[in-house]
PDB file of C-alpha atoms in Angstrom:
ATOM      1  CA  MET A   9       9.499  -9.086  28.744  1.00 88.00           C
ATOM      2  CA  LEU A  10       8.796  -5.716  26.862  1.00 91.00           C
ATOM      3  CA  HIS A  11       5.351  -5.585  24.919  1.00 93.00           C
ATOM      4  CA  LEU A  12       5.383  -2.513  22.507  1.00 95.00           C
ATOM      5  CA  TYR A  13       1.860  -0.592  22.115  1.00 97.00           C
ATOM      6  CA  VAL A  14       2.815   2.218  20.015  1.00 98.00           C
ATOM      7  CA  LEU A  15       5.654   4.677  19.006  1.00 97.00           C
ATOM      8  CA  THR A  16       4.712   8.285  19.368  1.00 98.00           C
ATOM      9  CA  GLU A  17       6.446  11.469  18.874  1.00 97.00           C
ATOM     10  CA  HIS A  18       7.973  12.686  21.920  1.00 96.00           C
ATOM     11  CA  PRO A  19       6.812  13.575  24.317  1.00 97.00           C
ATOM     12  CA  ALA A  20       3.844  10.610  24.486  1.00 97.00           C
ATOM     13  CA  GLN A  21       1.460  11.332  26.529  1.00 97.00           C
ATOM     14  CA  LEU A  22       0.274   7.963  28.813  1.00 97.00           C
ATOM     15  CA  VAL A  23      -3.134   7.377  29.458  1.00 96.00           C
ATOM     16  CA  ASP A  24      -5.186   6.031  32.893  1.00 96.00           C
ATOM     17  CA  MET A  25      -5.188   2.591  32.071  1.00 97.00           C
ATOM     18  CA  THR A  26      -3.333  -0.388  32.608  1.00 96.00           C
ATOM     19  CA  GLY A  27      -2.742  -2.827  29.241  1.00 95.00           C
ATOM     20  CA  ILE A  28      -1.849  -6.601  28.803  1.00 94.00           C
ATOM     21  CA  GLU A  29      -1.924  -8.753  32.065  1.00 91.00           C
ATOM     22  CA  ASP A  30      -2.615  -5.378  33.871  1.00 93.00           C
ATOM     23  CA  SER A  31       0.602  -4.767  33.622  1.00 94.00           C
ATOM     24  CA  VAL A  32       1.442  -0.815  33.955  1.00 96.00           C
ATOM     25  CA  LEU A  33       2.191   1.465  30.937  1.00 97.00           C
ATOM     26  CA  ARG A  34       5.181   3.556  30.882  1.00 97.00           C
ATOM     27  CA  VAL A  35       7.214   5.251  28.261  1.00 97.00           C
ATOM     28  CA  VAL A  36      11.006   4.708  27.116  1.00 96.00           C
ATOM     29  CA  GLU A  37      12.486   7.726  25.588  1.00 94.00           C
ATOM     30  CA  VAL A  38      14.515   6.051  22.666  1.00 88.00           C
ATOM     31  CA  THR A  39      15.771   8.793  20.536  1.00 92.00           C
ATOM     32  CA  PRO A  40      15.195  13.211  21.023  1.00 93.00           C
ATOM     33  CA  ALA A  41      11.649  12.940  18.512  1.00 94.00           C
ATOM     34  CA  VAL A  42      10.714   9.260  19.109  1.00 96.00           C
ATOM     35  CA  ASP A  43       8.971   7.547  22.130  1.00 97.00           C
ATOM     36  CA  ALA A  44       7.764   4.127  22.740  1.00 97.00           C
ATOM     37  CA  VAL A  45       4.673   3.194  24.942  1.00 97.00           C
ATOM     38  CA  VAL A  46       5.574  -0.421  26.780  1.00 96.00           C
ATOM     39  CA  GLY A  47       4.341  -2.525  29.467  1.00 95.00           C
ATOM     40  CA  ASP A  48       6.389  -5.436  31.462  1.00 93.00           C
ATOM     41  CA  VAL A  49       4.583  -8.606  30.731  1.00 90.00           C
ATOM     42  CA  SER A  50       5.137 -12.889  31.356  1.00 86.00           C
ATOM     43  CA  ILE A  51       6.984 -14.207  28.298  1.00 76.00           C
ATOM     44  CA  ALA A  52       3.865 -15.227  25.844  1.00 68.00           C
ATOM     45  CA  GLU A  53       3.776 -19.264  24.633  1.00 68.00           C
ATOM     46  CA  GLY A  54       2.385 -19.488  21.433  1.00 69.00           C
ATOM     47  CA  GLN A  55      -0.313 -17.797  19.991  1.00 72.00           C
ATOM     48  CA  PRO A  56      -1.512 -14.463  22.175  1.00 79.00           C
ATOM     49  CA  GLY A  57      -4.862 -15.227  23.654  1.00 81.00           C
ATOM     50  CA  GLU A  58      -7.933 -12.981  22.740  1.00 84.00           C
ATOM     51  CA  ALA A  59      -7.539 -11.053  26.211  1.00 88.00           C
ATOM     52  CA  ALA A  60      -4.508  -9.799  25.016  1.00 90.00           C
ATOM     53  CA  ILE A  61      -5.057  -9.000  21.653  1.00 90.00           C
ATOM     54  CA  LEU A  62      -8.243  -6.698  22.870  1.00 92.00           C
ATOM     55  CA  ALA A  63      -6.050  -5.748  25.720  1.00 94.00           C
ATOM     56  CA  HIS A  64      -3.087  -4.330  23.197  1.00 95.00           C
ATOM     57  CA  ALA A  65      -5.785  -2.913  21.004  1.00 96.00           C
ATOM     58  CA  ALA A  66      -7.624  -0.978  23.763  1.00 97.00           C
ATOM     59  CA  VAL A  67      -4.271   0.685  25.003  1.00 98.00           C
ATOM     60  CA  VAL A  68      -3.662   1.570  21.546  1.00 98.00           C
ATOM     61  CA  GLU A  69      -6.922   2.612  21.107  1.00 98.00           C
ATOM     62  CA  GLU A  70      -6.567   5.215  24.269  1.00 97.00           C
ATOM     63  CA  LEU A  71      -3.078   6.519  23.452  1.00 98.00           C
ATOM     64  CA  ALA A  72      -4.212   7.460  19.949  1.00 98.00           C
ATOM     65  CA  GLY A  73      -6.886   9.547  21.349  1.00 97.00           C
ATOM     66  CA  ALA A  74      -4.227  11.508  23.426  1.00 98.00           C
ATOM     67  CA  ASN A  75      -1.280  11.490  21.101  1.00 98.00           C
ATOM     68  CA  GLU A  76      -1.231  13.592  17.780  1.00 97.00           C
ATOM     69  CA  ALA A  77       1.079  11.560  16.214  1.00 98.00           C
ATOM     70  CA  LEU A  78       1.397   7.863  16.792  1.00 98.00           C
ATOM     71  CA  LEU A  79       2.127   4.584  15.388  1.00 98.00           C
ATOM     72  CA  PRO A  80       0.347   1.571  16.393  1.00 98.00           C
ATOM     73  CA  ALA A  81       2.906  -1.704  17.127  1.00 96.00           C
ATOM     74  CA  ARG A  82       1.869  -5.313  15.709  1.00 93.00           C
ATOM     75  CA  PHE A  83       1.318  -7.787  18.166  1.00 90.00           C
ATOM     76  CA  SER A  84       4.928  -9.235  18.495  1.00 86.00           C
ATOM     77  CA  ARG A  85       6.657 -11.420  20.810  1.00 81.00           C
ATOM     78  CA  GLY A  86       8.206  -8.672  22.874  1.00 86.00           C
ATOM     79  CA  TYR A  87      11.400  -6.967  23.959  1.00 89.00           C
ATOM     80  CA  PRO A  88      14.019  -8.556  26.484  1.00 88.00           C
ATOM     81  CA  SER A  89      14.987  -5.315  27.701  1.00 90.00           C
ATOM     82  CA  ASP A  90      14.645  -1.630  27.271  1.00 92.00           C
ATOM     83  CA  ASP A  91      17.990  -1.231  25.233  1.00 92.00           C
ATOM     84  CA  ALA A  92      17.027  -4.070  23.015  1.00 91.00           C
ATOM     85  CA  LEU A  93      14.016  -1.945  22.110  1.00 93.00           C
ATOM     86  CA  GLY A  94      15.746   1.450  21.717  1.00 93.00           C
ATOM     87  CA  GLU A  95      18.327  -0.037  19.213  1.00 92.00           C
ATOM     88  CA  ALA A  96      15.564  -1.783  17.179  1.00 92.00           C
ATOM     89  CA  ILE A  97      14.248   2.149  16.801  1.00 93.00           C
ATOM     90  CA  ALA A  98      16.986   3.873  16.532  1.00 92.00           C
ATOM     91  CA  GLU A  99      18.033   1.995  13.387  1.00 91.00           C
ATOM     92  CA  ARG A 100      14.614   2.461  12.190  1.00 93.00           C
ATOM     93  CA  GLU A 101      14.010   6.544  13.307  1.00 93.00           C
ATOM     94  CA  PRO A 102      14.163   8.267   9.744  1.00 94.00           C
ATOM     95  CA  ARG A 103      11.620   5.731   8.471  1.00 94.00           C
ATOM     96  CA  ILE A 104       9.577   6.161  11.789  1.00 96.00           C
ATOM     97  CA  SER A 105       9.914   9.680  11.748  1.00 96.00           C
ATOM     98  CA  ARG A 106       8.542   9.768   8.333  1.00 96.00           C
ATOM     99  CA  ALA A 107       5.635   7.475   9.070  1.00 97.00           C
ATOM    100  CA  LEU A 108       4.909   9.596  12.404  1.00 97.00           C
ATOM    101  CA  ASP A 109       4.547  12.778  10.136  1.00 97.00           C
ATOM    102  CA  ARG A 110       2.206  11.316   7.630  1.00 97.00           C
ATOM    103  CA  VAL A 111      -0.320  10.131  10.207  1.00 98.00           C
ATOM    104  CA  ARG A 112      -0.219  13.359  12.480  1.00 98.00           C
ATOM    105  CA  GLY A 113      -3.623  14.125  13.490  1.00 98.00           C
ATOM    106  CA  CYS A 114      -5.178  11.357  11.225  1.00 98.00           C
ATOM    107  CA  VAL A 115      -7.397   8.012  11.598  1.00 98.00           C
ATOM    108  CA  GLU A 116      -7.830   4.817   9.422  1.00 98.00           C
ATOM    109  CA  ILE A 117     -11.403   4.378   7.975  1.00 97.00           C
ATOM    110  CA  GLY A 118     -11.652   0.485   6.812  1.00 96.00           C
ATOM    111  CA  LEU A 119     -13.704  -0.943   3.492  1.00 96.00           C
ATOM    112  CA  ARG A 120     -14.471  -3.954   2.453  1.00 94.00           C
ATOM    113  CA  VAL A 121     -17.122  -4.374  -0.321  1.00 94.00           C
ATOM    114  CA  PHE A 122     -18.634  -7.254  -1.244  1.00 91.00           C
ATOM    115  CA  ASP A 123     -20.291  -8.659  -4.221  1.00 89.00           C
ATOM    116  CA  ASP A 124     -22.752 -11.275  -2.897  1.00 75.00           C
ATOM    117  CA  ALA A 125     -23.182 -12.621  -6.249  1.00 71.00           C
ATOM    118  CA  PRO A 126     -19.807 -13.129  -7.969  1.00 57.00           C
ATOM    119  CA  ALA A 127     -19.319 -13.812 -11.173  1.00 55.00           C
ATOM    120  CA  ALA A 128     -16.320 -16.182 -10.578  1.00 51.00           C
ATOM    121  CA  ASP A 129     -18.834 -18.411  -8.729  1.00 50.00           C
ATOM    122  CA  ARG A 130     -21.590 -19.026 -11.790  1.00 56.00           C
ATOM    123  CA  ARG A 131     -20.772 -22.033 -13.728  1.00 57.00           C
ATOM    124  CA  ALA A 132     -20.207 -21.040 -17.457  1.00 54.00           C
ATOM    125  CA  GLU A 133     -21.935 -23.079 -20.593  1.00 60.00           C
ATOM    126  CA  GLY A 134     -20.250 -24.112 -23.273  1.00 64.00           C
ATOM    127  CA  SER A 135     -16.547 -24.692 -24.132  1.00 72.00           C
ATOM    128  CA  GLY A 136     -13.797 -24.595 -21.795  1.00 82.00           C
ATOM    129  CA  ARG A 137     -11.877 -21.396 -23.629  1.00 85.00           C
ATOM    130  CA  ALA A 138     -15.258 -19.645 -23.901  1.00 84.00           C
ATOM    131  CA  TYR A 139     -15.654 -20.659 -20.238  1.00 83.00           C
ATOM    132  CA  MET A 140     -11.927 -19.086 -19.147  1.00 86.00           C
ATOM    133  CA  GLN A 141     -13.181 -15.972 -21.662  1.00 89.00           C
ATOM    134  CA  SER A 142     -15.835 -15.110 -19.705  1.00 86.00           C
ATOM    135  CA  ARG A 143     -14.564 -15.860 -16.289  1.00 85.00           C
ATOM    136  CA  LEU A 144     -11.555 -13.453 -17.399  1.00 89.00           C
ATOM    137  CA  GLU A 145     -14.133 -10.804 -18.575  1.00 89.00           C
ATOM    138  CA  GLU A 146     -15.723 -10.950 -15.455  1.00 87.00           C
ATOM    139  CA  VAL A 147     -12.569 -10.286 -13.305  1.00 89.00           C
ATOM    140  CA  ARG A 148     -11.835  -7.210 -15.259  1.00 92.00           C
ATOM    141  CA  ARG A 149     -15.297  -5.640 -14.883  1.00 91.00           C
ATOM    142  CA  ALA A 150     -15.228  -6.390 -11.259  1.00 91.00           C
ATOM    143  CA  GLU A 151     -11.483  -4.911 -11.160  1.00 93.00           C
ATOM    144  CA  GLN A 152     -12.470  -1.846 -12.518  1.00 94.00           C
ATOM    145  CA  THR A 153     -15.317  -1.639 -10.407  1.00 94.00           C
ATOM    146  CA  ALA A 154     -12.998  -1.904  -7.581  1.00 95.00           C
ATOM    147  CA  ALA A 155     -10.799   0.498  -9.034  1.00 95.00           C
ATOM    148  CA  GLU A 156     -13.557   3.163  -9.866  1.00 96.00           C
ATOM    149  CA  LEU A 157     -14.998   2.591  -6.167  1.00 96.00           C
ATOM    150  CA  HIS A 158     -11.494   2.691  -4.378  1.00 97.00           C
ATOM    151  CA  ASP A 159     -10.166   5.798  -7.281  1.00 96.00           C
ATOM    152  CA  ALA A 160     -13.116   8.003  -5.538  1.00 95.00           C
ATOM    153  CA  LEU A 161     -12.365   7.432  -2.214  1.00 97.00           C
ATOM    154  CA  ALA A 162      -8.771   7.287  -2.303  1.00 96.00           C
ATOM    155  CA  ALA A 163      -9.143  11.203  -3.452  1.00 95.00           C
ATOM    156  CA  ALA A 164     -10.823  11.905  -0.319  1.00 94.00           C
ATOM    157  CA  ALA A 165      -7.958  10.544   1.751  1.00 97.00           C
ATOM    158  CA  ARG A 166      -4.413  11.543   2.871  1.00 97.00           C
ATOM    159  CA  GLU A 167      -3.078   8.295   1.328  1.00 97.00           C
ATOM    160  CA  SER A 168      -4.678   4.994   0.962  1.00 97.00           C
ATOM    161  CA  VAL A 169      -3.626   1.195   0.659  1.00 96.00           C
ATOM    162  CA  SER A 170      -6.416  -1.500  -0.965  1.00 95.00           C
ATOM    163  CA  ARG A 171      -6.349  -5.012  -2.375  1.00 93.00           C
ATOM    164  CA  VAL A 172      -8.714  -6.075  -5.035  1.00 92.00           C
ATOM    165  CA  LEU A 173     -10.528 -10.013  -5.135  1.00 89.00           C
ATOM    166  CA  ALA A 174      -8.648 -11.139  -2.494  1.00 84.00           C
ATOM    167  CA  THR A 175     -11.699 -13.574  -2.699  1.00 82.00           C
ATOM    168  CA  PRO A 176     -13.958 -13.453  -5.485  1.00 81.00           C
ATOM    169  CA  GLN A 177     -16.612 -12.039  -3.281  1.00 84.00           C
ATOM    170  CA  LEU A 178     -14.215  -9.854  -1.510  1.00 89.00           C
ATOM    171  CA  LEU A 179     -14.151  -7.353  -4.563  1.00 93.00           C
ATOM    172  CA  LEU A 180     -12.251  -4.444  -2.243  1.00 95.00           C
ATOM    173  CA  SER A 181     -10.668  -4.216   0.723  1.00 94.00           C
ATOM    174  CA  ALA A 182      -9.079  -0.971   1.748  1.00 96.00           C
ATOM    175  CA  ALA A 183      -7.842   1.359   4.347  1.00 97.00           C
ATOM    176  CA  TYR A 184      -8.228   5.284   3.714  1.00 98.00           C
ATOM    177  CA  LEU A 185      -6.179   7.833   6.206  1.00 98.00           C
ATOM    178  CA  VAL A 186      -8.553  10.801   7.001  1.00 98.00           C
ATOM    179  CA  PRO A 187      -7.673  13.911   9.056  1.00 98.00           C
ATOM    180  CA  ARG A 188     -10.071  13.611  12.266  1.00 96.00           C
ATOM    181  CA  SER A 189     -12.306  16.725  11.074  1.00 95.00           C
ATOM    182  CA  GLY A 190     -12.685  14.762   7.130  1.00 95.00           C
ATOM    183  CA  VAL A 191     -14.174  11.938   9.035  1.00 96.00           C
ATOM    184  CA  GLU A 192     -17.680  12.524   8.703  1.00 95.00           C
ATOM    185  CA  PRO A 193     -17.598  13.930   5.063  1.00 95.00           C
ATOM    186  CA  PHE A 194     -15.775  10.699   4.305  1.00 96.00           C
ATOM    187  CA  GLN A 195     -17.930   8.052   5.703  1.00 95.00           C
ATOM    188  CA  ARG A 196     -20.797  10.418   3.487  1.00 94.00           C
ATOM    189  CA  ALA A 197     -19.008   9.662   0.764  1.00 95.00           C
ATOM    190  CA  VAL A 198     -18.854   6.052   1.440  1.00 96.00           C
ATOM    191  CA  GLY A 199     -22.540   6.324   1.945  1.00 95.00           C
ATOM    192  CA  GLY A 200     -22.951   7.737  -1.457  1.00 95.00           C
ATOM    193  CA  ALA A 201     -20.899   5.113  -2.964  1.00 95.00           C
ATOM    194  CA  GLU A 202     -23.250   2.328  -1.421  1.00 94.00           C
ATOM    195  CA  ARG A 203     -26.334   4.017  -2.366  1.00 95.00           C
ATOM    196  CA  ASP A 204     -25.017   3.909  -6.159  1.00 94.00           C
ATOM    197  CA  ARG A 205     -24.117   0.257  -6.401  1.00 94.00           C
ATOM    198  CA  PRO A 206     -27.162  -1.385  -4.895  1.00 92.00           C
ATOM    199  CA  SER A 207     -25.989  -4.829  -5.827  1.00 91.00           C
ATOM    200  CA  LEU A 208     -22.719  -4.490  -3.432  1.00 93.00           C
ATOM    201  CA  THR A 209     -21.950  -4.946   0.321  1.00 92.00           C
ATOM    202  CA  PHE A 210     -20.439  -2.100   2.046  1.00 94.00           C
ATOM    203  CA  VAL A 211     -18.573  -2.749   5.257  1.00 93.00           C
ATOM    204  CA  CYS A 212     -17.270   0.414   6.526  1.00 94.00           C
ATOM    205  CA  THR A 213     -15.495   0.093   9.925  1.00 94.00           C
ATOM    206  CA  GLY A 214     -13.202   2.866  11.918  1.00 93.00           C
ATOM    207  CA  PRO A 215     -12.137   5.141  13.123  1.00 96.00           C
ATOM    208  CA  TRP A 216      -9.099   3.228  14.000  1.00 97.00           C
ATOM    209  CA  PRO A 217      -5.813   4.454  14.681  1.00 98.00           C
ATOM    210  CA  PRO A 218      -3.689   4.168  11.945  1.00 98.00           C
ATOM    211  CA  TYR A 219      -2.347   0.469  12.157  1.00 97.00           C
ATOM    212  CA  SER A 220      -2.215   0.022   8.421  1.00 96.00           C
ATOM    213  CA  PHE A 221      -0.481   3.329   7.393  1.00 97.00           C
ATOM    214  CA  ALA A 222       2.530   2.325  10.437  1.00 96.00           C
ATOM    215  CA  MET A 223       4.206  -0.437   8.510  1.00 88.00           C
ATOM    216  CA  ILE A 224       7.140   1.165   7.755  1.00 88.00           C
ATOM    217  CA  ASP A 225       9.081  -1.822   6.390  1.00 76.00           C
ATOM    218  CA  THR A 226       6.478  -1.752   3.520  1.00 66.00           C
ATOM    219  CA  GLU A 227       7.073   1.893   3.474  1.00 53.00           C
ATOM    220  CA  GLN A 228       5.122   3.433  -0.127  1.00 45.00           C
ATOM    221  CA  ALA A 229       5.971   7.145   0.007  1.00 38.00           C
TER     222      ALA A 229
ATOM    223  CA  MET B  18     -15.388 -16.471  24.754  1.00 46.00           C
ATOM    224  CA  SER B  19     -18.772 -15.820  25.064  1.00 47.00           C
ATOM    225  CA  SER B  20     -20.867 -18.654  24.646  1.00 52.00           C
ATOM    226  CA  THR B  21     -23.987 -16.767  22.672  1.00 61.00           C
ATOM    227  CA  PRO B  22     -23.357 -15.255  19.658  1.00 64.00           C
ATOM    228  CA  ARG B  23     -22.469 -12.273  19.254  1.00 68.00           C
ATOM    229  CA  PRO B  24     -24.458  -9.624  17.015  1.00 79.00           C
ATOM    230  CA  LEU B  25     -22.572  -9.541  13.430  1.00 80.00           C
ATOM    231  CA  GLN B  26     -21.715  -5.977  13.905  1.00 82.00           C
ATOM    232  CA  GLN B  27     -19.402  -6.999  16.919  1.00 83.00           C
ATOM    233  CA  GLN B  28     -18.283 -10.019  15.009  1.00 83.00           C
ATOM    234  CA  VAL B  29     -17.000  -7.902  12.031  1.00 87.00           C
ATOM    235  CA  THR B  30     -15.443  -5.282  14.084  1.00 89.00           C
ATOM    236  CA  LEU B  31     -13.715  -8.157  16.239  1.00 87.00           C
ATOM    237  CA  VAL B  32     -12.513  -9.560  12.740  1.00 88.00           C
ATOM    238  CA  GLU B  33     -11.073  -5.865  11.639  1.00 91.00           C
ATOM    239  CA  LEU B  34      -9.391  -4.978  14.840  1.00 92.00           C
ATOM    240  CA  VAL B  35      -7.643  -8.728  15.175  1.00 88.00           C
ATOM    241  CA  ASP B  36      -6.982  -8.222  11.673  1.00 89.00           C
ATOM    242  CA  ARG B  37      -5.339  -4.898  12.730  1.00 93.00           C
ATOM    243  CA  VAL B  38      -3.502  -5.706  15.800  1.00 92.00           C
ATOM    244  CA  LEU B  39      -2.060  -9.325  14.477  1.00 88.00           C
ATOM    245  CA  ASN B  40      -1.216  -8.430  10.891  1.00 88.00           C
ATOM    246  CA  LYS B  41      -0.695  -4.476  10.526  1.00 92.00           C
ATOM    247  CA  GLY B  42       0.945  -1.619  12.603  1.00 94.00           C
ATOM    248  CA  VAL B  43       4.888  -0.877  13.014  1.00 93.00           C
ATOM    249  CA  VAL B  44       7.172  -4.019  12.929  1.00 90.00           C
ATOM    250  CA  LEU B  45      10.584  -3.391  14.247  1.00 88.00           C
ATOM    251  CA  THR B  46      12.235  -6.583  13.887  1.00 76.00           C
ATOM    252  CA  GLY B  47      12.239  -9.716  11.115  1.00 58.00           C
ATOM    253  CA  ASP B  48      11.308 -11.755  14.002  1.00 54.00           C
ATOM    254  CA  ILE B  49       7.691 -12.168  13.587  1.00 51.00           C
ATOM    255  CA  THR B  50       6.909 -15.556  13.887  1.00 47.00           C
ATOM    256  CA  LEU B  51       3.496 -15.399  14.975  1.00 51.00           C
ATOM    257  CA  SER B  52       0.628 -17.577  12.632  1.00 48.00           C
ATOM    258  CA  VAL B  53      -1.583 -14.941  11.813  1.00 50.00           C
ATOM    259  CA  ALA B  54      -5.095 -15.814  10.798  1.00 51.00           C
ATOM    260  CA  ASP B  55      -6.038 -14.986   7.751  1.00 54.00           C
ATOM    261  CA  VAL B  56      -9.139 -12.520   7.646  1.00 57.00           C
ATOM    262  CA  ASP B  57     -10.053 -13.075   4.206  1.00 55.00           C
ATOM    263  CA  LEU B  58     -11.253 -16.826   5.090  1.00 53.00           C
ATOM    264  CA  VAL B  59     -12.626 -15.550   7.710  1.00 58.00           C
ATOM    265  CA  TYR B  60     -14.810 -13.106   5.733  1.00 58.00           C
ATOM    266  CA  VAL B  61     -15.567 -16.028   3.629  1.00 55.00           C
ATOM    267  CA  GLY B  62     -17.194 -17.619   6.548  1.00 55.00           C
ATOM    268  CA  LEU B  63     -19.112 -14.646   7.538  1.00 58.00           C
ATOM    269  CA  ARG B  64     -19.886 -13.622   3.891  1.00 56.00           C
ATOM    270  CA  VAL B  65     -24.006 -15.272   4.214  1.00 49.00           C
ATOM    271  CA  LEU B  66     -24.119 -13.406   7.663  1.00 53.00           C
ATOM    272  CA  ILE B  67     -23.134 -10.127   5.730  1.00 54.00           C
ATOM    273  CA  ALA B  68     -25.214 -10.342   2.991  1.00 52.00           C
ATOM    274  CA  SER B  69     -28.169 -10.074   5.357  1.00 50.00           C
ATOM    275  CA  MET B  70     -26.292  -7.110   5.998  1.00 51.00           C
ATOM    276  CA  ALA B  71     -27.887  -5.096   3.517  1.00 46.00           C
ATOM    277  CA  THR B  72     -31.427  -5.923   4.524  1.00 44.00           C
ATOM    278  CA  LEU B  73     -30.954  -4.614   8.296  1.00 44.00           C
ATOM    279  CA  GLU B  74     -32.862  -1.612   8.430  1.00 36.00           C
ATOM    280  CA  ALA B  75     -32.078  -0.607  12.334  1.00 37.00           C
ATOM    281  CA  PRO B  76     -29.032  -3.087  13.337  1.00 42.00           C
ATOM    282  CA  GLU B  77     -28.821  -1.579  16.411  1.00 42.00           C
ATOM    283  CA  ALA B  78     -31.993  -2.827  17.456  1.00 41.00           C
ATOM    284  CA  GLU B  79     -30.218  -6.245  16.833  1.00 40.00           C
ATOM    285  CA  GLN B  80     -27.637  -5.712  19.672  1.00 41.00           C
ATOM    286  CA  ALA B  81     -30.728  -6.249  22.665  1.00 41.00           C
TER     287      ALA B  81
END
C-alpha cells in the first residue's frame, strides 16, 4: 500500500529520514506541477497506532521545512498503486494548485481559548424562562468575546479558520496561516490578547505545517 | 505508550498533533473510514489541568 504524507509543488525536496514502519520515502510525480511524497507500508488494520501517527507527523514536519508550498495529507488507509494515487490527485489538481499557492511560505499557528468558569456551567436561580434567557445572554457574550479575539488575530494572518464554543469551556478553537517571517509578531499579538483577558486561558501551539489549510474538499476561497 | 504521566505541555502538543493528523490535512478520496478522536472531548478531560497552566510560571521547569 502507498501511504501519502504530503502533496508539494514540483519538484519535491526529500529529507533524510524514514517513515512509518521505517519505510523509505519516495516521490511520485503526478502532474507537471504537483508531486506526492509517499512510503510503501503493509496494509493497515483498524485504527493507526501511536507510532504510525507520530511517524506521519514527523515526516510531514521535516518535509514542510524543506518545501515552500506543501499540503500535509490526512492519515488515510492508503492507495493500492502509484496510478491510483495519481488519478485521485489529477482529478483535483486545480483545487490542489490553489491550496498550494495559498499556503506557500506559511505555517500554521493553533489557538484554543478556555473560559475556566463558563457561564453554561453555572446554575441560575428562578424560573425556567429566566434561566434560558440568562443562558442565551451569556452564550451571546461568549460568542462576542470569541469573535473579538479571533477577528483581531485573523487580521494579522493570511487566512484563518475558527470554531466558537465547541464545548462550554472551549470559547474559541482557531488556526491561523502566517508567513514564516510573521510568526514572532503573531505570537506577540496572542500574548497581548492573553494579557488583556486574564480570566481566560490561552493555549497557543505551533508552528505547524498547514494541516488546517489543506482541506480542499471544504475549500473556502 | 509511556507509563509515566507526560508533562502537561507534552499532553497538549500530542492532542493537537493527533487532531491534525487524523482530522485535518488534504483528503483525496471520500473513503476516510477511520474513526477519529473527538479532540474537543479530550480537551474537556484536560481542562482541569489546563486551568492550572495559568498559574505555571516556568513550564520548562515541570519537564524534569
